[in-house]
XYZ file of C-alpha atoms in Angstrom:
513
model
C -46.866 -150.437 -14.204
C -48.508 -150.758 -17.585
C -49.603 -154.166 -18.818
C -50.475 -154.927 -22.435
C -51.726 -158.427 -22.531
C -53.793 -161.286 -23.749
C -56.149 -162.708 -21.104
C -54.476 -166.082 -21.110
C -51.137 -165.640 -22.880
C -49.226 -162.741 -21.393
C -45.713 -162.398 -22.715
C -43.145 -159.673 -23.076
C -41.535 -158.219 -26.148
C -37.837 -158.988 -26.067
C -36.583 -159.341 -22.498
C -37.743 -156.298 -20.557
C -37.454 -156.143 -16.801
C -40.446 -157.103 -14.700
C -42.849 -154.196 -14.395
C -42.137 -152.989 -17.929
C -44.907 -153.017 -20.548
C -45.887 -156.440 -21.829
C -47.149 -157.030 -25.343
C -49.707 -159.569 -26.557
C -51.922 -160.479 -29.459
C -54.960 -158.564 -28.205
C -54.820 -154.803 -28.026
C -55.695 -154.328 -24.354
C -53.480 -151.918 -22.426
C -54.275 -152.211 -18.713
C -53.347 -149.454 -16.281
C -54.500 -148.554 -12.795
C -56.159 -145.641 -11.098
C -53.673 -142.864 -10.116
C -50.930 -144.411 -12.266
C -48.489 -142.178 -14.175
C -48.039 -142.856 -17.896
C -45.377 -141.697 -20.330
C -44.913 -142.190 -24.064
C -42.704 -145.233 -23.383
C -45.686 -147.062 -21.840
C -47.569 -147.059 -25.169
C -46.939 -149.362 -28.093
C -47.912 -146.487 -30.382
C -46.624 -143.066 -29.367
C -49.456 -141.506 -31.389
C -51.929 -142.894 -28.827
C -50.126 -141.052 -26.042
C -50.018 -137.862 -28.111
C -53.726 -138.192 -28.862
C -54.570 -138.453 -25.147
C -52.440 -135.393 -24.451
C -54.270 -133.444 -27.150
C -57.726 -134.327 -25.827
C -56.963 -132.789 -22.405
C -59.522 -135.011 -20.684
C -59.987 -133.798 -17.131
C -59.642 -137.384 -15.876
C -55.954 -137.273 -16.789
C -53.576 -134.900 -15.079
C -50.824 -133.604 -17.372
C -47.338 -132.859 -16.011
C -43.905 -132.338 -17.466
C -41.176 -133.993 -15.431
C -37.510 -134.540 -16.304
C -38.052 -133.313 -19.833
C -40.972 -135.593 -20.700
C -44.744 -135.347 -20.542
C -46.684 -137.510 -18.109
C -50.348 -138.428 -17.853
C -51.642 -139.250 -14.385
C -54.858 -141.268 -14.279
C -57.455 -139.756 -11.938
C -59.995 -141.509 -9.724
C -61.776 -143.040 -12.712
C -62.084 -146.520 -14.166
C -63.235 -147.620 -17.599
C -62.023 -147.874 -21.179
C -60.807 -145.517 -23.897
C -60.670 -146.644 -27.525
C -57.369 -145.269 -28.837
C -56.718 -144.174 -32.454
C -54.421 -147.151 -33.083
C -57.327 -149.511 -32.359
C -55.955 -150.527 -28.965
C -58.119 -150.200 -25.869
C -56.877 -148.468 -22.738
C -58.392 -150.284 -19.764
C -58.288 -148.445 -16.413
C -58.795 -150.583 -13.306
C -59.091 -149.527 -9.645
C -55.996 -148.865 -7.580
C -54.404 -151.705 -5.673
C -55.411 -151.865 -2.030
C -53.624 -154.825 -0.463
C -50.445 -153.539 1.185
C -49.323 -157.054 2.083
C -49.110 -158.285 -1.517
C -45.919 -158.385 -3.496
C -45.244 -154.940 -5.053
C -46.279 -154.833 -8.738
C -42.670 -154.236 -9.841
C -41.634 -157.567 -8.319
C -44.531 -159.638 -9.599
C -44.112 -162.192 -12.336
C -46.304 -161.918 -15.448
C -48.568 -164.703 -14.132
C -48.982 -162.868 -10.805
C -49.770 -159.657 -12.662
C -52.370 -161.402 -14.776
C -53.952 -163.056 -11.729
C -54.240 -159.696 -9.954
C -55.753 -158.104 -13.055
C -58.318 -160.923 -13.420
C -59.384 -160.641 -9.767
C -59.765 -156.890 -10.079
C -61.770 -157.187 -13.288
C -64.065 -159.722 -11.696
C -65.063 -157.600 -8.728
C -65.356 -154.463 -10.861
C -67.737 -156.270 -13.202
C -69.693 -157.575 -10.206
C -69.955 -154.023 -8.899
C -71.199 -152.702 -12.242
C -73.668 -155.591 -12.575
C -75.104 -154.796 -9.132
C -75.482 -151.133 -10.018
C -77.123 -152.041 -13.305
C -79.665 -154.288 -11.563
C -80.343 -151.826 -8.723
C -83.527 -150.543 -10.383
C -85.110 -153.968 -9.860
C -83.958 -154.512 -6.283
C -84.420 -151.060 -4.806
C -87.146 -148.433 -5.288
C -84.753 -145.630 -4.390
C -83.108 -143.523 -7.064
C -79.417 -143.490 -6.288
C -77.487 -140.333 -7.072
C -75.075 -140.218 -10.010
C -76.402 -143.500 -11.421
C -78.462 -142.250 -14.380
C -75.868 -143.549 -16.868
C -75.268 -146.864 -15.117
C -78.993 -147.564 -15.051
C -79.168 -147.287 -18.816
C -77.275 -150.558 -19.272
C -80.595 -152.332 -18.706
C -82.059 -154.310 -15.851
C -80.610 -157.720 -16.683
C -76.867 -157.798 -17.093
C -75.169 -160.736 -18.722
C -73.898 -163.354 -16.254
C -70.327 -162.920 -15.180
C -67.851 -165.315 -16.799
C -65.638 -167.627 -14.793
C -62.554 -165.934 -16.227
C -62.973 -162.188 -15.990
C -63.157 -160.438 -19.339
C -61.452 -157.151 -20.067
C -63.846 -154.287 -19.384
C -64.113 -153.599 -23.128
C -65.263 -157.171 -23.846
C -67.608 -157.096 -20.860
C -69.161 -153.894 -22.192
C -69.638 -155.522 -25.604
C -71.277 -158.506 -23.927
C -73.853 -156.310 -22.200
C -74.813 -154.612 -25.465
C -74.844 -157.820 -27.506
C -77.073 -159.549 -24.984
C -79.823 -157.033 -25.693
C -79.089 -156.867 -29.400
C -79.321 -160.628 -30.021
C -82.893 -160.617 -28.663
C -83.966 -157.581 -30.660
C -84.461 -157.196 -34.410
C -84.912 -153.844 -36.116
C -88.451 -152.659 -35.413
C -90.538 -152.028 -38.509
C -93.290 -149.438 -38.874
C -95.469 -148.077 -41.641
C -94.069 -144.857 -43.029
C -95.700 -142.474 -45.475
C -93.735 -142.300 -48.711
C -94.381 -140.097 -51.757
C -92.921 -141.180 -55.106
C -93.218 -140.006 -58.700
C -93.459 -143.264 -60.642
C -94.802 -144.805 -63.822
C -97.485 -146.918 -62.122
C -100.307 -145.816 -59.852
C -99.825 -147.266 -56.377
C -101.602 -145.974 -53.313
C -103.280 -142.549 -53.303
C -102.794 -140.064 -56.131
C -101.668 -136.662 -54.816
C -103.664 -134.361 -57.110
C -101.922 -131.061 -56.319
C -98.424 -132.522 -56.709
C -99.537 -134.368 -59.879
C -100.645 -131.126 -61.518
C -97.469 -129.317 -60.500
C -94.962 -131.970 -61.501
C -96.513 -134.146 -64.206
C -98.498 -131.772 -66.391
C -96.131 -132.429 -69.300
C -95.498 -136.102 -68.473
C -98.907 -137.751 -68.015
C -97.328 -141.216 -67.967
C -96.102 -140.558 -64.404
C -98.063 -140.481 -61.141
C -97.274 -138.768 -57.818
C -98.431 -141.424 -55.351
C -98.623 -141.480 -51.584
C -98.455 -144.875 -49.970
C -97.573 -146.518 -46.683
C -94.529 -148.783 -46.741
C -93.066 -150.989 -44.051
C -89.720 -149.450 -43.150
C -86.900 -150.108 -40.686
C -85.774 -146.484 -40.749
C -87.131 -145.655 -37.301
C -85.107 -143.259 -35.188
C -84.739 -145.930 -32.497
C -83.247 -148.368 -35.019
C -80.908 -145.745 -36.419
C -79.707 -144.738 -32.973
C -79.022 -148.386 -32.075
C -77.232 -148.846 -35.425
C -75.002 -145.854 -34.627
C -74.044 -147.405 -31.294
C -73.305 -150.715 -33.034
C -71.011 -148.897 -35.446
C -69.324 -147.232 -32.487
C -68.614 -150.651 -30.967
C -67.649 -152.269 -34.269
C -63.901 -151.547 -33.873
C -63.999 -153.363 -30.540
C -65.945 -156.232 -32.122
C -63.362 -156.543 -34.879
C -60.423 -156.740 -32.464
C -62.174 -158.993 -29.935
C -61.376 -162.685 -30.147
C -64.620 -163.635 -28.399
C -67.352 -162.105 -30.514
C -66.298 -162.109 -34.209
C -69.035 -164.505 -35.356
C -71.904 -162.865 -33.490
C -70.608 -159.464 -34.530
C -70.749 -160.488 -38.186
C -74.285 -161.856 -37.770
C -75.515 -158.658 -36.154
C -73.883 -156.522 -38.817
C -75.801 -158.496 -41.461
C -79.100 -158.096 -39.593
C -78.672 -154.346 -39.191
C -76.944 -153.532 -42.493
C -80.172 -152.236 -44.085
C -80.622 -149.684 -41.293
C -78.833 -146.369 -41.764
C -76.962 -144.739 -38.897
C -77.577 -141.208 -37.650
C -76.198 -138.350 -39.721
C -73.506 -136.038 -38.379
C -76.044 -133.278 -37.708
C -78.309 -135.682 -35.828
C -75.398 -136.720 -33.620
C -74.949 -133.102 -32.567
C -78.634 -133.092 -31.506
C -78.422 -136.483 -29.815
C -80.611 -135.691 -26.789
C -83.450 -134.424 -28.999
C -83.169 -137.410 -31.346
C -83.226 -139.783 -28.367
C -86.441 -138.252 -26.986
C -88.102 -138.466 -30.408
C -86.985 -142.085 -30.751
C -88.482 -142.954 -27.356
C -91.848 -141.422 -28.280
C -91.834 -143.126 -31.664
C -91.021 -146.506 -30.118
C -93.744 -146.155 -27.472
C -96.371 -145.781 -30.221
C -95.503 -149.074 -31.906
C -97.995 -151.973 -31.577
C -95.526 -154.326 -29.898
C -95.828 -156.810 -27.049
C -95.008 -155.336 -23.637
C -91.844 -157.438 -23.251
C -90.650 -156.460 -26.726
C -91.222 -152.773 -25.981
C -89.341 -153.049 -22.684
C -86.378 -154.807 -24.315
C -86.265 -152.298 -27.160
C -86.410 -149.354 -24.758
C -83.565 -150.738 -22.632
C -81.431 -151.341 -25.716
C -82.228 -147.823 -26.944
C -81.182 -146.363 -23.581
C -77.865 -148.181 -23.627
C -77.216 -147.162 -27.236
C -77.899 -143.536 -26.328
C -75.599 -143.822 -23.318
C -72.784 -145.286 -25.430
C -73.111 -142.539 -28.026
C -73.020 -139.908 -25.306
C -69.705 -141.308 -24.088
C -68.336 -140.762 -27.586
C -69.689 -137.252 -27.952
C -67.781 -133.999 -27.606
C -69.051 -133.757 -24.033
C -66.615 -136.513 -23.119
C -67.153 -139.426 -20.787
C -69.848 -139.312 -18.130
C -70.149 -135.555 -18.461
C -66.393 -134.938 -18.389
C -65.781 -132.203 -20.904
C -62.414 -131.466 -22.481
C -62.114 -127.727 -23.150
C -61.914 -127.829 -26.920
C -62.045 -130.908 -29.125
C -62.029 -130.255 -32.844
C -63.273 -133.558 -34.169
C -65.961 -134.586 -36.566
C -68.728 -136.669 -34.922
C -67.820 -139.555 -37.206
C -64.258 -139.619 -35.842
C -65.163 -139.588 -32.152
C -64.172 -142.680 -30.213
C -65.789 -144.610 -27.392
C -64.675 -143.234 -24.042
C -66.321 -144.842 -21.017
C -65.030 -143.488 -17.704
C -66.782 -143.813 -14.337
C -66.008 -141.941 -11.132
C -64.684 -144.658 -8.818
C -65.535 -142.704 -5.664
C -69.199 -142.521 -6.630
C -69.386 -146.059 -8.009
C -67.934 -147.622 -4.849
C -70.175 -145.532 -2.574
C -73.282 -146.621 -4.484
C -72.235 -150.270 -4.621
C -71.369 -150.505 -0.935
C -74.605 -148.663 -0.070
C -76.664 -151.208 -1.999
C -74.894 -154.190 -0.471
C -75.057 -152.901 3.110
C -78.706 -151.899 2.700
C -79.498 -155.426 1.492
C -77.700 -156.814 4.557
C -79.905 -154.822 6.928
C -83.045 -155.807 5.024
C -82.137 -159.469 5.472
C -81.677 -158.969 9.212
C -85.088 -157.384 9.775
C -87.880 -155.630 7.921
C -87.777 -152.991 10.672
C -84.635 -151.554 9.041
C -85.282 -149.053 6.257
C -82.238 -147.824 4.279
C -82.181 -144.183 3.161
C -79.698 -143.319 0.426
C -78.003 -139.915 0.591
C -80.789 -138.304 2.649
C -80.062 -134.598 2.987
C -81.075 -132.372 5.887
C -80.215 -128.944 7.225
C -77.788 -129.263 10.121
C -77.010 -125.652 11.091
C -79.296 -122.594 11.080
C -78.619 -119.004 12.039
C -80.700 -117.080 14.590
C -83.229 -116.129 11.937
C -83.744 -119.720 10.866
C -81.847 -119.522 7.584
C -80.004 -122.659 6.541
C -76.233 -122.408 6.933
C -75.054 -125.981 6.414
C -76.606 -129.254 5.242
C -75.347 -132.787 5.708
C -75.900 -135.858 3.539
C -74.576 -139.213 4.774
C -74.087 -141.914 2.178
C -76.465 -144.277 3.963
C -78.868 -144.005 6.901
C -80.587 -146.964 8.529
C -83.963 -146.002 9.995
C -85.367 -148.506 12.491
C -89.105 -148.585 13.032
C -90.661 -150.079 16.169
C -92.280 -153.501 15.615
C -95.736 -152.190 16.572
C -95.594 -149.194 14.215
C -99.015 -148.159 12.899
C -100.014 -147.325 9.362
C -99.566 -143.601 9.839
C -95.964 -144.107 10.782
C -95.480 -146.417 7.815
C -96.738 -143.659 5.563
C -94.366 -141.211 7.199
C -91.489 -143.585 6.681
C -92.200 -143.810 2.965
C -91.156 -140.195 2.581
C -87.668 -141.166 3.652
C -87.166 -143.256 0.538
C -87.275 -140.037 -1.479
C -84.191 -138.662 0.260
C -86.071 -136.430 2.714
C -84.897 -136.577 6.307
C -87.453 -135.567 8.946
C -87.485 -135.084 12.688
C -87.781 -138.411 14.460
C -89.717 -138.918 17.674
C -89.450 -141.823 20.065
C -92.803 -143.195 18.859
C -91.834 -143.055 15.178
C -88.596 -144.986 15.479
C -85.026 -143.782 15.239
C -81.921 -143.749 13.113
C -79.974 -146.800 14.244
C -76.927 -146.424 11.976
C -75.376 -143.547 10.092
C -72.876 -144.762 7.499
C -70.193 -142.903 5.575
C -68.424 -144.710 2.721
C -64.961 -143.794 1.459
C -62.959 -145.132 -1.462
C -59.808 -145.057 0.653
C -57.393 -147.702 1.860
C -56.887 -147.764 5.650
C -54.002 -149.930 6.817
C -55.130 -149.574 10.451
C -57.300 -147.428 12.704
C -54.550 -144.837 13.154
C -54.683 -144.128 9.410
C -58.107 -142.454 9.684
C -57.931 -138.802 8.681
C -59.080 -136.127 11.166
C -61.651 -134.810 8.684
C -63.230 -138.271 8.295
C -63.337 -138.733 12.080
C -64.905 -135.306 12.638
C -67.456 -135.961 9.913
C -68.421 -139.334 11.365
C -68.864 -137.936 14.874
C -70.907 -135.032 13.502
C -73.212 -137.394 11.627
C -73.766 -139.472 14.758
C -74.560 -136.370 16.824
C -76.891 -134.881 14.182
C -78.989 -138.030 13.797
C -78.648 -139.272 17.405
C -77.669 -142.633 15.993
C -76.280 -145.285 18.369
C -73.786 -146.470 15.744
C -71.729 -144.587 13.153
C -69.741 -146.496 10.517
C -66.896 -145.475 8.270
C -66.771 -148.080 5.498
C -63.568 -148.533 3.477
C -62.434 -151.105 0.856
C -60.237 -154.169 1.434
C -59.444 -157.224 -0.706
C -59.651 -160.002 1.882
C -61.061 -160.803 5.339
C -57.822 -160.130 7.240
C -58.960 -156.782 8.581
C -61.914 -156.874 10.959
C -64.188 -154.054 12.202
C -62.468 -151.723 14.645
C -64.363 -149.946 17.418
C -63.174 -146.408 18.173
C -63.432 -145.043 21.721
C -64.192 -141.388 22.342
C -62.313 -140.117 25.370
C -63.277 -137.043 27.441
C -60.965 -134.072 27.268
C -60.245 -134.190 31.012
C -60.851 -136.693 33.789
C -63.157 -134.193 35.504
C -65.524 -134.399 32.534
C -65.497 -138.184 32.388
C -68.727 -138.578 34.370
C -70.403 -135.509 32.853
C -70.055 -136.369 29.191
C -73.191 -138.134 27.873
C -72.975 -141.491 26.202
C -71.593 -141.136 22.709
C -72.427 -143.151 19.638
C -70.242 -146.137 18.959
C -67.897 -145.332 16.062
C -66.738 -148.191 13.861
C -64.235 -148.644 11.063
C -65.853 -151.238 8.788
C -63.800 -153.052 6.096
C -65.771 -153.846 2.935
C -64.370 -156.830 1.035
C -64.627 -155.957 -2.659
C -64.032 -159.574 -3.735
C -67.064 -160.843 -1.795
C -69.132 -157.658 -1.972
C -69.863 -157.599 1.750
C -68.494 -156.219 5.008
C -66.169 -158.197 7.233
C -68.574 -158.637 10.158
C -67.487 -158.710 13.787
C -69.280 -160.772 16.415
C -70.846 -157.759 18.173
C -71.301 -155.557 15.146
C -74.824 -156.543 14.064
C -77.765 -158.004 15.967
C-alpha cells in the first residue's frame, strides 16, 4: 500500500478503492519496508523511472507480469525525487492483530503512519543523544552521531521524516551565524590600503604608477565550514520550499546565509578532504567554547547530509554507476533498520539495567574468540548485541579497572572473584507471533551465547507494538530420559518483546530482580 498524503487532510483522487494511492497537497509519498512498488504507485512515472535508473542496492528490481517492480529493502528514511516529492520509507508493520492495510480507512491509515513516525523519531533521537548518555562507541552509528547531541523535541503530532530531518538541521542553524575570520587578500587598486607588495608592484604596475598592489586582512565569511554548511542548506532548500511548516524560517536563513558561497563541484568530489580542512580551520577560531561546539556539530551534520547526496549513495550504499553532476544529486537518507533497532534496543535495555543496580555494566557488541584449533589459531568469533556484566558488591579497585576494558568491546576471561556475565542478549528486527515462530538458527545462536559466556540468562529481544505479548521462558529438554539427571543446569532462555511505542521491554514478574 502506498500512501500520498497530507498529515492532517488525507484524501483520495477520484474514488479509488481503499489501499490505492492517496493524493494530497503535500508531496509526501509514504511506503513501508519490504513493500513492492510499481509505476502506478507514483504520481509521476518519471520518479519511478528515476529510481529504476539509479539501481540503489536498497531497492530490489524485478519484472513480473510484464511490468517492473521495486521492492524496498530493510531500510527506512527519505529520498528526494526529481519531481520534488519526497519518498518516505517507514518500518514494516508488526501487529498481526490489526486490520490489514487494504481494509483500513484513510483515517486508520493516517493514524498508523503517525504512530510509526513517532516511535521512529524517538528511536533516532535516542541514537543521536547516545554520545551524552553512554561512553561506549556503538557500531554503525558514526552517521547518526553527526546529527548533534541535542535533538529537537518531538512534536505531539508526528512529522514526516523529511520535516523532522529539516527540524534537526534548523535547530542548529538558528543558533549559529556564519563565522567570520580575517583572511589575507591581495588587490591591485588605486588607493594604498594595507601593506604594499613591492615585488608584485614592480611586476604589474611599472607602467601604471597610479595603482598599488596591496595586501590586507579583511573580515570574511568565506570559511570552508560556512561554505560546507551553505551547501547542505541548499541541498535541503527544495524540502524547505515544499514544507508547510518552515517557509518563514527557511526564508530568514536563506537571507542570513546568502552572502556565503556554496562549495564548487570539484570541492564536492573531494568532500572528505574539505570537511577535515573545515574542522581544522574552525578549531583555530577565537570563539567561545559553546559556540565552537555548536558550530562543529552543525558542520558534522552538514557533512553527513552532503554525503547522503553524493555518488556514494546513502549511508555507504553505492549504486554501480551514476552519471550525475554533483549539482544535480538529491538528498537520499536511508538507514539500515536492522542495525538501528539493535542499537536502540541495546541502549534502552542497558539503561534499564543501570537503573536497577550500578553492579550491572553493559557491554555493546563485545567480540571474543569462541573456537580455536589444536594449535591455538582462532576459528570462530562471536559478538552478542549486548552483554550484561555483573560485578560483586565488594569489588576492589583493581577489578574496577579491569572492568573498564570491557567498555571498549574487549571480552576477557571472567573468574568468580571478578564477577560474571549475568545476561547475554541478542536483538532481532523480526516479528514473532509466538514462541513457536523462533527460527532454529536464532535458537542455536542464543544457546551458544549462553554456553560461551556461562550466563544464567539469555534473551532474544524482538519488536512488538503493544504490551499484549509478555516474556516467554523456553525450556531446554534432555535428548533422552536417561540423560535427564546427568545434564548440567542450563541457562534460562527468554523471548523478550520490546515495545517500540514505549521504548522498553514488556517485563514479566520474574524476569528482572
